[in-house]
Coordinates of C-alpha atoms in Angstrom, one line a residue:
X1 CA 11.8 31.5 -24.1
X2 CA 9.7 30.2 -27.0
X3 CA 12.0 27.3 -27.6
X4 CA 11.9 26.3 -23.9
X5 CA 8.1 26.4 -23.9
X6 CA 8.1 24.2 -27.1
X7 CA 10.4 21.7 -25.4
X8 CA 8.2 21.6 -22.3
X9 CA 5.1 21.1 -24.5
X10 CA 6.8 18.4 -26.5
X11 CA 7.9 16.4 -23.4
X12 CA 4.5 16.7 -21.7
X13 CA 2.8 15.7 -25.0
X14 CA 5.0 12.6 -25.3
X15 CA 4.2 11.8 -21.7
X16 CA 0.5 12.1 -22.3
X17 CA 0.7 9.9 -25.4
X18 CA 2.7 7.3 -23.4
X19 CA 0.1 7.2 -20.6
X20 CA -2.9 7.0 -23.0
X21 CA -1.1 4.3 -25.0
X22 CA -0.4 2.2 -21.9
X23 CA -4.0 2.6 -20.6
X24 CA -5.4 1.7 -24.0
X25 CA -3.1 -1.3 -24.3
X26 CA -4.1 -2.6 -20.9
X27 CA -7.8 -2.0 -21.4
X28 CA -8.3 -3.1 -25.0
X29 CA -5.5 -5.7 -25.6
X30 CA -3.9 -7.1 -22.5
X31 CA -6.3 -7.0 -19.5
X32 CA -9.4 -9.2 -19.9
X33 CA -11.1 -9.3 -16.5
X34 CA -10.7 -12.9 -15.4
X35 CA -12.5 -12.9 -12.1
X36 CA -11.2 -12.8 -8.5
X37 CA -8.3 -15.0 -7.7
X38 CA -6.6 -13.6 -4.5
X39 CA -8.6 -15.6 -1.9
X40 CA -10.6 -13.4 0.4
X41 CA -8.8 -10.1 -0.2
X42 CA -10.7 -9.1 -3.3
X43 CA -14.0 -10.1 -1.7
X44 CA -13.3 -7.9 1.3
X45 CA -12.4 -4.9 -0.8
X46 CA -15.6 -5.4 -2.8
X47 CA -17.7 -5.7 0.3
X48 CA -16.1 -2.5 1.7
X49 CA -17.0 -0.6 -1.4
X50 CA -20.6 -1.6 -1.1
X51 CA -20.5 -0.7 2.6
X52 CA -19.2 2.8 1.9
X53 CA -21.8 3.3 -0.8
X54 CA -24.9 2.0 1.0
X55 CA -24.2 1.2 4.6
X56 CA -25.8 -2.1 3.8
X57 CA -23.2 -4.3 5.5
X58 CA -20.6 -3.8 8.2
X59 CA -17.3 -2.4 7.1
X60 CA -14.5 -5.0 7.3
X61 CA -11.7 -3.1 9.1
X62 CA -9.1 -5.6 8.1
X63 CA -8.3 -3.3 5.2
X64 CA -8.1 0.5 5.2
X65 CA -10.7 2.6 3.3
X66 CA -9.0 4.7 0.7
X67 CA -8.6 2.1 -2.0
X68 CA -12.2 1.0 -1.6
X69 CA -13.3 4.6 -1.8
X70 CA -11.4 5.4 -5.1
X71 CA -13.1 2.3 -6.7
X72 CA -16.6 3.4 -5.7
X73 CA -17.3 5.0 -9.2
X74 CA -17.1 1.5 -10.7
X75 CA -20.5 0.6 -9.2
X76 CA -22.2 3.3 -11.4
X77 CA -21.9 0.8 -14.2
X78 CA -23.8 -2.4 -14.8
X79 CA -20.5 -4.3 -15.5
X80 CA -19.0 -3.0 -12.3
X81 CA -16.3 -5.7 -12.2
X82 CA -14.9 -4.6 -15.6
X83 CA -15.1 -1.0 -14.4
X84 CA -13.1 -1.9 -11.3
X85 CA -10.3 -3.4 -13.5
X86 CA -10.5 -0.4 -15.7
X87 CA -10.0 2.0 -12.8
X88 CA -7.0 -0.1 -11.7
X89 CA -5.5 0.3 -15.1
X90 CA -5.9 4.0 -14.9
X91 CA -4.4 4.3 -11.3
X92 CA -1.4 2.1 -12.1
X93 CA -0.8 4.1 -15.3
X94 CA -0.9 7.4 -13.3
X95 CA 2.2 6.1 -11.6
X96 CA 4.0 6.8 -14.9
X97 CA 3.1 10.5 -14.6
X98 CA 4.2 10.6 -11.0
X99 CA 7.6 9.1 -11.9
X100 CA 8.0 11.6 -14.7
X101 CA 7.2 14.7 -12.7
X102 CA 9.3 13.5 -9.7
X103 CA 12.2 12.7 -12.0
X104 CA 11.8 15.9 -13.9
X105 CA 12.4 17.9 -10.6
X106 CA 15.9 16.3 -10.6
X107 CA 16.9 15.7 -14.2
X108 CA 16.4 16.9 -17.7
X109 CA 13.2 16.2 -19.6
X110 CA 14.6 13.5 -21.8
X111 CA 15.8 11.5 -18.8
X112 CA 12.4 12.0 -17.1
X113 CA 10.8 10.5 -20.1
X114 CA 13.2 7.6 -19.9
X115 CA 12.1 7.1 -16.3
X116 CA 8.4 7.3 -17.3
X117 CA 9.0 4.6 -20.0
X118 CA 10.8 2.4 -17.5
X119 CA 7.9 2.8 -15.1
X120 CA 5.4 1.9 -17.9
X121 CA 7.4 -1.3 -18.4
X122 CA 7.4 -2.5 -14.8
X123 CA 6.0 -6.1 -14.9
X124 CA 3.2 -5.4 -12.5
X125 CA 1.9 -2.8 -14.9
X126 CA 0.8 -5.7 -17.1
X127 CA -0.7 -7.8 -14.3
X128 CA -1.8 -6.0 -11.2
X129 CA -4.8 -4.1 -12.6
X130 CA -6.5 -7.5 -12.8
X131 CA -6.4 -7.8 -9.0
X132 CA -8.6 -5.8 -6.6
X133 CA -5.6 -5.0 -4.4
X134 CA -4.6 -1.7 -2.8
X135 CA -1.1 -1.7 -4.3
X136 CA -2.7 -0.3 -7.5
X137 CA -3.0 3.0 -5.7
X138 CA -0.5 2.7 -2.8
X139 CA 2.6 2.7 -5.0
X140 CA 2.1 6.1 -6.5
X141 CA 1.2 7.6 -3.1
X142 CA 4.4 6.1 -1.7
X143 CA 6.5 7.7 -4.5
X144 CA 4.9 11.1 -4.0
X145 CA 5.4 10.9 -0.2
X146 CA 9.1 10.1 -0.5
X147 CA 9.5 12.9 -3.0
X148 CA 7.9 15.5 -0.7
X149 CA 9.8 14.2 2.3
X150 CA 13.1 14.7 0.3
X151 CA 12.2 18.4 -0.2
X152 CA 12.0 19.0 3.5
X153 CA 10.1 21.7 5.3
X154 CA 9.6 24.8 3.0
X155 CA 8.1 28.2 3.6
X156 CA 5.0 27.1 1.8
X157 CA 2.3 26.0 4.2
X158 CA 0.1 24.7 1.4
X159 CA 2.8 22.2 0.4
X160 CA 3.1 21.1 4.1
X161 CA -0.7 20.7 4.3
X162 CA -0.6 18.4 1.2
X163 CA 2.3 16.4 2.6
X164 CA 0.4 15.8 5.9
X165 CA -2.7 14.7 4.0
X166 CA -0.6 12.5 1.7
X167 CA 1.0 10.7 4.6
X168 CA -2.4 10.0 6.1
X169 CA -3.9 8.9 2.8
X170 CA -1.0 6.5 2.2
X171 CA -1.5 5.0 5.7
X172 CA -5.3 4.6 5.1
X173 CA -4.5 3.0 1.7
X174 CA -2.2 0.4 3.1
X175 CA -1.6 -0.2 6.9
X176 CA 1.9 -1.5 6.2
X177 CA 2.9 2.0 5.2
X178 CA 2.7 3.0 8.9
X179 CA 6.4 2.0 9.7
X180 CA 7.6 4.3 7.0
X181 CA 5.7 7.4 8.1
X182 CA 7.9 8.4 11.1
X183 CA 11.0 8.1 8.9
X184 CA 9.4 10.2 6.1
X185 CA 8.2 12.8 8.6
X186 CA 11.6 13.0 10.3
X187 CA 13.4 13.4 6.9
X188 CA 11.0 16.1 6.0
X189 CA 11.6 18.0 9.3
X190 CA 15.4 17.9 9.1
X191 CA 15.5 18.5 5.4
X192 CA 16.1 22.3 5.7
X193 CA 19.1 21.7 7.9
X194 CA 20.6 19.0 5.7
X195 CA 20.1 21.1 2.5
X196 CA 21.1 24.4 4.2
X197 CA 17.8 26.1 3.4
X198 CA 17.2 29.3 5.3
X199 CA 13.7 29.9 6.6
X200 CA 12.5 31.9 9.5
X201 CA 11.4 30.0 12.7
X202 CA 7.9 31.2 12.2
X203 CA 7.7 29.8 8.7
X204 CA 9.2 26.5 9.9
X205 CA 6.6 26.2 12.7
X206 CA 3.8 27.3 10.4
X207 CA 4.6 24.5 7.9
X208 CA 4.8 21.9 10.6
X209 CA 1.4 23.0 12.0
X210 CA 0.0 22.9 8.4
X211 CA 1.3 19.3 8.0
X212 CA -0.3 18.3 11.3
X213 CA -3.5 19.9 10.2
X214 CA -3.4 17.9 6.9
X215 CA -2.9 14.7 8.8
X216 CA -5.7 15.5 11.3
X217 CA -8.2 16.2 8.6
X218 CA -7.8 12.8 6.9
X219 CA -7.3 10.7 10.1
X220 CA -9.9 12.6 12.0
X221 CA -12.5 12.1 9.3
X222 CA -11.9 8.4 9.2
X223 CA -12.0 8.1 13.0
X224 CA -15.3 9.9 13.0
X225 CA -16.8 7.6 10.4
X226 CA -15.6 4.5 12.3
X227 CA -17.0 5.8 15.6
X228 CA -20.3 6.4 13.9
X229 CA -20.3 2.8 12.7
X230 CA -19.2 1.2 15.9
X231 CA -15.8 0.1 14.6
X232 CA -13.1 0.0 17.3
X233 CA -10.4 2.6 16.5
X234 CA -7.6 0.1 17.0
X235 CA -9.1 -2.0 14.2
X236 CA -9.9 1.0 12.1
X237 CA -6.3 2.0 12.0
X238 CA -4.9 -1.4 11.6
X239 CA -3.3 -1.6 15.0
X240 CA -5.2 -4.8 16.1
X241 CA -3.3 -6.9 13.6
X242 CA 0.3 -6.2 14.8
X243 CA 2.3 -9.4 15.4
X244 CA -0.9 -11.4 15.6
X245 CA 0.8 -14.7 15.0
X246 CA 4.1 -14.1 16.6
X247 CA 3.8 -16.7 19.4
X248 CA 3.2 -19.5 16.8
X249 CA 6.1 -18.6 14.5
X250 CA 9.1 -20.8 14.0
X251 CA 12.4 -19.5 15.4
X252 CA 14.8 -20.4 12.6
X253 CA 13.8 -18.6 9.5
X254 CA 14.2 -14.9 10.0
X255 CA 17.6 -14.7 8.3
X256 CA 16.3 -16.8 5.4
X257 CA 13.3 -14.4 4.9
X258 CA 15.6 -11.4 5.0
X259 CA 17.8 -12.8 2.2
X260 CA 14.6 -13.7 0.2
X261 CA 13.4 -10.1 0.2
X262 CA 16.9 -8.7 -0.4
X263 CA 16.9 -11.0 -3.5
X264 CA 13.5 -9.6 -4.5
X265 CA 14.8 -6.1 -4.3
X266 CA 17.9 -6.9 -6.3
X267 CA 16.0 -8.6 -9.1
X268 CA 13.3 -5.9 -9.3
X269 CA 15.7 -2.9 -9.9
X270 CA 19.1 -4.4 -10.9
X271 CA 20.1 -2.0 -13.7
X272 CA 19.1 1.1 -11.8
X273 CA 20.9 -0.2 -8.7
X274 CA 24.0 -0.4 -11.0
X275 CA 23.7 3.3 -11.9
X276 CA 23.3 4.3 -8.3
X277 CA 26.3 2.1 -7.3
X278 CA 28.5 3.6 -10.0
X279 CA 27.7 7.2 -9.0
X280 CA 28.2 6.5 -5.3
X281 CA 31.5 4.7 -5.8
X282 CA 32.7 7.5 -8.2
X283 CA 32.5 10.1 -5.4
X284 CA 33.6 10.8 -1.9
X285 CA 30.8 11.9 0.4
X286 CA 33.0 12.4 3.4
X287 CA 32.7 16.2 3.2
X288 CA 28.9 16.0 2.9
X289 CA 28.6 13.6 5.8
X290 CA 31.1 15.6 8.0
X291 CA 29.2 18.9 7.3
X292 CA 25.8 17.3 7.2
X293 CA 25.1 19.1 3.9
X294 CA 23.1 17.2 1.2
X295 CA 21.3 18.1 -2.0
X296 CA 17.7 17.1 -2.4
X297 CA 18.6 14.4 -5.0
X298 CA 21.0 12.8 -2.5
X299 CA 18.3 12.9 0.2
X300 CA 15.9 11.2 -2.3
X301 CA 18.3 8.4 -3.0
X302 CA 19.1 7.9 0.6
X303 CA 15.4 7.8 1.5
X304 CA 14.8 5.3 -1.3
X305 CA 17.5 3.1 0.0
X306 CA 16.2 3.4 3.6
X307 CA 12.7 2.5 2.4
X308 CA 14.0 -0.5 0.5
X309 CA 16.0 -1.7 3.5
X310 CA 13.1 -1.1 5.9
X311 CA 10.6 -3.0 3.8
X312 CA 13.0 -5.9 3.4
X313 CA 13.1 -6.2 7.2
X314 CA 9.3 -5.6 7.5
X315 CA 8.4 -8.1 4.8
X316 CA 10.7 -10.7 6.3
X317 CA 9.2 -10.2 9.7
X318 CA 5.7 -10.6 8.2
X319 CA 6.5 -13.8 6.3
X320 CA 8.3 -15.1 9.4
X321 CA 5.2 -14.9 11.6
X322 CA 2.2 -15.8 9.3
X323 CA 0.6 -19.3 9.6
X324 CA 0.8 -20.1 5.9
X325 CA 4.6 -20.2 6.1
X326 CA 4.6 -22.9 8.8
X327 CA 6.1 -25.4 9.1
X328 CA 7.6 -24.9 5.7
X329 CA 7.7 -21.7 3.6
X330 CA 4.8 -21.4 1.2
X331 CA 5.3 -18.1 -0.6
X332 CA 6.8 -14.6 -0.2
X333 CA 4.9 -11.3 -0.2
X334 CA 6.9 -9.2 -2.6
X335 CA 3.9 -6.9 -3.2
X336 CA 4.9 -5.2 0.1
X337 CA 7.9 -3.9 -1.8
X338 CA 6.4 -2.8 -5.1
X339 CA 7.2 0.9 -4.4
X340 CA 10.9 0.1 -4.6
X341 CA 10.7 -0.2 -8.4
X342 CA 9.5 3.3 -9.3
X343 CA 11.7 4.9 -6.6
X344 CA 14.9 3.3 -7.8
X345 CA 14.1 4.1 -11.4
X346 CA 14.1 7.7 -10.4
X347 CA 17.3 7.2 -8.3
X348 CA 18.9 5.5 -11.3
X349 CA 18.2 8.4 -13.7
X350 CA 19.4 10.9 -11.1
X351 CA 22.7 8.9 -10.9
X352 CA 22.8 8.7 -14.7
X353 CA 22.6 12.4 -15.1
X354 CA 25.2 13.1 -12.4
X355 CA 27.6 10.7 -14.2
X356 CA 27.0 12.5 -17.5
X357 CA 27.7 15.8 -15.8
X358 CA 31.0 14.5 -14.4
X359 CA 32.0 13.3 -17.9
X360 CA 34.2 10.6 -16.5
X361 CA 34.0 7.1 -15.0
X362 CA 35.0 8.1 -11.5
X363 CA 38.3 8.4 -9.7
X364 CA 39.6 4.9 -10.4
X365 CA 39.2 3.6 -6.9
X366 CA 39.0 -0.2 -6.5
X367 CA 35.5 0.2 -5.0
X368 CA 34.3 1.5 -8.4
X369 CA 35.6 -1.6 -10.2
X370 CA 33.8 -3.8 -7.6
X371 CA 30.3 -2.3 -8.3
X372 CA 29.5 -3.9 -11.7
X373 CA 30.6 -7.5 -10.9
X374 CA 28.9 -7.3 -7.5
X375 CA 25.6 -6.2 -9.1
X376 CA 25.8 -9.0 -11.6
X377 CA 26.6 -11.5 -8.9
X378 CA 23.7 -10.3 -6.8
X379 CA 21.3 -10.7 -9.7
X380 CA 22.5 -14.3 -10.5
X381 CA 22.5 -15.3 -6.9
X382 CA 19.1 -13.7 -6.2
X383 CA 17.6 -15.6 -9.2
X384 CA 19.1 -18.8 -8.0
X385 CA 17.8 -18.3 -4.4
X386 CA 14.2 -17.5 -5.5
X387 CA 13.8 -19.8 -8.5
X388 CA 16.5 -22.5 -8.6
X389 CA 16.9 -23.6 -4.9
X390 CA 20.5 -22.4 -4.7
X391 CA 20.4 -22.2 -1.0
X392 CA 16.9 -23.2 0.3
X393 CA 14.3 -25.5 -1.3
X394 CA 11.1 -23.6 -2.0
X395 CA 7.8 -24.6 -3.6
X396 CA 7.6 -24.0 -7.4
X397 CA 5.1 -21.2 -6.7
X398 CA 7.1 -19.5 -4.0
X399 CA 8.0 -16.4 -6.1
X400 CA 6.2 -17.1 -9.3
X401 CA 2.6 -15.8 -8.5
X402 CA 2.1 -12.4 -9.8
X403 CA -0.2 -11.2 -7.1
X404 CA 2.3 -11.9 -4.3
X405 CA 5.6 -11.4 -6.3
X406 CA 4.6 -8.6 -8.7
X407 CA 8.1 -7.4 -9.4
X408 CA 10.0 -10.6 -9.9
X409 CA 7.5 -13.3 -11.1
X410 CA 8.6 -13.1 -14.7
X411 CA 12.0 -14.6 -13.7
X412 CA 10.1 -17.9 -13.3
X413 CA 10.0 -17.9 -17.1
X414 CA 13.5 -19.3 -18.0
X415 CA 13.7 -17.4 -21.3
X416 CA 12.9 -14.1 -19.6
X417 CA 15.4 -14.8 -16.7
X418 CA 18.2 -15.7 -19.1
X419 CA 17.6 -12.6 -21.2
X420 CA 17.4 -10.3 -18.2
X421 CA 20.6 -11.7 -16.6
X422 CA 22.4 -11.4 -19.9
X423 CA 21.3 -7.7 -20.3
X424 CA 22.6 -6.9 -16.8
X425 CA 25.9 -8.6 -17.7
X426 CA 26.0 -6.5 -20.9
X427 CA 25.4 -3.3 -18.9
X428 CA 28.3 -4.2 -16.5
X429 CA 30.6 -4.9 -19.4
X430 CA 29.8 -1.7 -21.2
X431 CA 30.7 0.5 -18.2
X432 CA 33.8 -1.6 -17.3
X433 CA 35.2 -1.6 -20.9
X434 CA 34.5 2.1 -21.2
X435 CA 36.5 2.7 -18.0
X436 CA 39.4 0.5 -19.0
X437 CA 39.7 1.9 -22.5
X438 CA 39.2 5.5 -21.6
X439 CA 36.0 5.8 -23.7
X440 CA 34.1 9.0 -23.1
X441 CA 31.5 8.4 -20.3
X442 CA 29.0 10.4 -22.3
X443 CA 28.9 7.5 -24.8
X444 CA 29.1 4.6 -22.4
X445 CA 26.3 5.5 -20.0
X446 CA 23.6 6.2 -22.7
X447 CA 24.4 2.8 -24.2
X448 CA 23.9 1.2 -20.8
X449 CA 20.6 2.9 -20.1
X450 CA 19.3 1.7 -23.5
X451 CA 20.1 -1.8 -22.3
X452 CA 18.4 -1.1 -19.0
X453 CA 15.2 -0.2 -20.9
X454 CA 15.5 -3.4 -22.8
X455 CA 15.8 -5.3 -19.5
X456 CA 12.6 -3.6 -18.2
X457 CA 10.9 -4.5 -21.5
X458 CA 11.9 -8.1 -21.1
X459 CA 10.3 -8.3 -17.7
X460 CA 7.2 -6.6 -19.0
X461 CA 7.0 -9.2 -21.8
X462 CA 7.2 -11.8 -19.1
X463 CA 4.2 -10.1 -17.4
X464 CA 2.2 -10.2 -20.7
X465 CA 2.9 -13.9 -21.1
X466 CA 1.7 -14.5 -17.6
X467 CA -1.6 -12.7 -18.2
X468 CA -2.2 -14.7 -21.4
X469 CA -2.0 -17.9 -19.3
X470 CA -4.6 -16.8 -16.7
X471 CA -7.8 -18.8 -16.7
X472 CA -10.2 -20.8 -14.5
X473 CA -11.2 -17.7 -12.4
X474 CA -14.4 -16.9 -14.3
X475 CA -16.2 -20.2 -13.7
X476 CA -17.7 -19.1 -10.4
X477 CA -19.0 -16.0 -12.0
X478 CA -21.0 -18.0 -14.6
X479 CA -22.4 -20.5 -12.1
X480 CA -23.4 -17.7 -9.6
X481 CA -25.1 -15.8 -12.5
X482 CA -27.3 -18.8 -13.1
X483 CA -28.3 -19.1 -9.4
X484 CA -28.9 -15.4 -9.0
X485 CA -31.0 -15.2 -12.2
X486 CA -33.5 -17.5 -10.6
X487 CA -33.1 -20.2 -13.2
X488 CA -31.4 -22.4 -10.5
X489 CA -32.6 -22.4 -6.9
X490 CA -29.7 -21.7 -4.5
X491 CA -31.1 -24.4 -2.2
X492 CA -31.6 -27.2 -4.8
X493 CA -28.0 -28.4 -5.2
X494 CA -25.5 -29.3 -2.5
X495 CA -22.7 -30.8 -4.5
X496 CA -20.7 -29.5 -7.4
X497 CA -18.2 -31.8 -9.2
X498 CA -15.4 -30.2 -11.2
X499 CA -12.8 -31.7 -13.6
X500 CA -11.2 -28.5 -15.1
X501 CA -7.4 -28.6 -14.9
X502 CA -6.0 -26.4 -12.2
X503 CA -9.4 -25.4 -10.8
X504 CA -9.6 -26.4 -7.2
X505 CA -12.6 -26.6 -4.9
X506 CA -11.2 -23.8 -2.8
X507 CA -10.8 -21.6 -5.8
X508 CA -14.3 -22.2 -6.9
X509 CA -15.7 -21.6 -3.4
X510 CA -14.0 -18.2 -3.2
X511 CA -15.2 -17.3 -6.7
X512 CA -18.8 -18.1 -5.8
X513 CA -18.6 -16.1 -2.6
X514 CA -17.2 -13.1 -4.5
X515 CA -20.2 -13.2 -6.9
X516 CA -22.8 -13.3 -4.2
X517 CA -23.2 -17.0 -3.5
X518 CA -22.1 -18.7 -0.3
X519 CA -19.5 -21.1 -1.6
X520 CA -19.3 -22.9 1.7
X521 CA -22.8 -24.3 1.4
X522 CA -21.6 -26.5 -1.5
X523 CA -19.5 -29.7 -1.2
X524 CA -17.2 -29.2 -4.2
X525 CA -15.4 -32.3 -5.4
X526 CA -12.9 -33.1 -8.1
X527 CA -14.2 -35.7 -10.6
X528 CA -12.0 -38.8 -11.0
X529 CA -14.5 -40.6 -13.3
X530 CA -12.3 -40.3 -16.5
X531 CA -14.5 -42.8 -18.4
X532 CA -17.4 -40.4 -18.2
X533 CA -15.6 -37.3 -19.4
X534 CA -16.4 -35.8 -22.8
X535 CA -14.0 -37.1 -25.5
X536 CA -14.0 -33.9 -27.6
X537 CA -10.8 -31.9 -27.7
X538 CA -12.5 -28.6 -28.0
X539 CA -15.0 -29.0 -25.1
X540 CA -14.0 -28.9 -21.5
X541 CA -16.6 -29.8 -18.9
X542 CA -16.9 -28.1 -15.5
X543 CA -18.3 -31.5 -14.7
X544 CA -17.6 -34.3 -17.0
X545 CA -19.7 -36.9 -15.1
X546 CA -23.3 -36.2 -15.8
X547 CA -24.8 -38.9 -13.5
X548 CA -28.4 -39.9 -12.8
X549 CA -29.1 -36.8 -10.6
X550 CA -26.9 -34.3 -12.4
X551 CA -28.6 -31.3 -13.9
X552 CA -26.9 -28.9 -16.3
X553 CA -27.1 -25.4 -14.8
X554 CA -24.8 -23.3 -17.0
X555 CA -23.4 -23.4 -20.6
X556 CA -20.8 -20.8 -21.4
X557 CA -17.6 -20.1 -23.4
X558 CA -14.4 -19.1 -21.8
X559 CA -11.1 -18.4 -23.7
X560 CA -12.6 -19.9 -26.8
X561 CA -13.6 -23.2 -25.1
X562 CA -17.0 -24.4 -24.2
X563 CA -18.0 -25.5 -20.7
X564 CA -21.0 -27.0 -19.1
X565 CA -21.6 -26.8 -15.3
X566 CA -23.5 -29.6 -13.6
X567 CA -24.8 -29.8 -10.1
X568 CA -25.8 -33.1 -8.4
X569 CA -29.2 -33.0 -6.8
X570 CA -29.0 -35.0 -3.6
X571 CA -31.5 -37.9 -3.1

């Protein structure tokens, strides 16, 4: 008993150290708040936080309230923006703990720690805390919801109450979770029958009633708030935005978008898909299907696969109808599928342990031999589709922007892509050679999972490199600070001229709006007067052309380089 308690304490201590290390690395080393960069999304979340705190402005119902609510403590601090990013770093790191405890309910502690390490190395862990986006919280809620759904109805009403509240909270964190809720609720209801759990009818009904109560408390509270603010309930629950652009959509790209998101899924979880594929092809599930009898781990893997397939279809549908992908595709929205990564990490370690328990490579069926080369082929083809125009020609930024492709954007880095593809090939070779030579499966699979962690680390490294390259999103903050300080009258200057590489007028307008200045009141232009630019290598000018009516309004340092901002006073 003492040894067991010691092992538990050691595992949980390692988990705590891992989470603290990840949060510290993000906060003190990696994540330097660089200012808003996701168009209007971050501005709306900020405005909603202020609305919830003070009722000073109307709540923007385009986004649900939970994410804004959990960021409210940031406004206690003077440097509230840095606090927002810090809270994001904490929430994304909590996903590591969620993955550990969910995995621990299926596998031994060491494998649960492996899953936690893999979750800590997901590429969006390095990048997404910089963005004020609801995925920072929605992913961990999604994983918890799938886990509780896989448990099915139990004789514990408290757990059912939590499950109902969790489903509602997930929905009010991200409206796009709505299509998954009926599936999760149905899986939860039929769980006792699939897993042959014996509960009395009264216990079953009581748990369902408790789940409904949990949902009612959360949804009812939000509905009451919206009614008190005059927000239409259809808007408040995200139902006013369904298929808003469907009539204007092209009719020839649905299949293309479906392939695009399937490629995103394949690239984001390739090694763990391989483990699941090996386990599935090593067994016959005819008896389980015939008798409709499944274990909870099987239900979790099936639910994870259903969620992945469902969100491939949903994301494809969304990209098919939105205006920015007409007439030609602009970019994908892989952030709608971020939850697939943690879920398949858990599914992968479950499959890993089942293979270890079997002690063999399967029954030798031809379908087993097909799994490794098919996974390798899927990874190569997916990379080619998204980043090398194998089938369709996409813009260079199509899948390379971290805020819209958070699971696969590192593949745009050719070194990272080659390394990751090579590691997947190595994994496939390990298991195939082990099978052909009769090598003990207990040796082959651990070697493969070490390679899988290396693959995840390579993607994380790609995320770190991406963060280091971020810049040009702080300029609006400095200019707005000068105006808000009173040193520059907001009505004095109508034109801003910029010549900073990669800083566009639209970007600067959005930044100014985020920091409290109406960017639309300025006519922002890009300078083409090269002869008037400063000739010093270590100085970059926000405006290099200081003409007759130009007045310097801000001097500041960014990323070790000096900038001066000028506005042109109209005659």
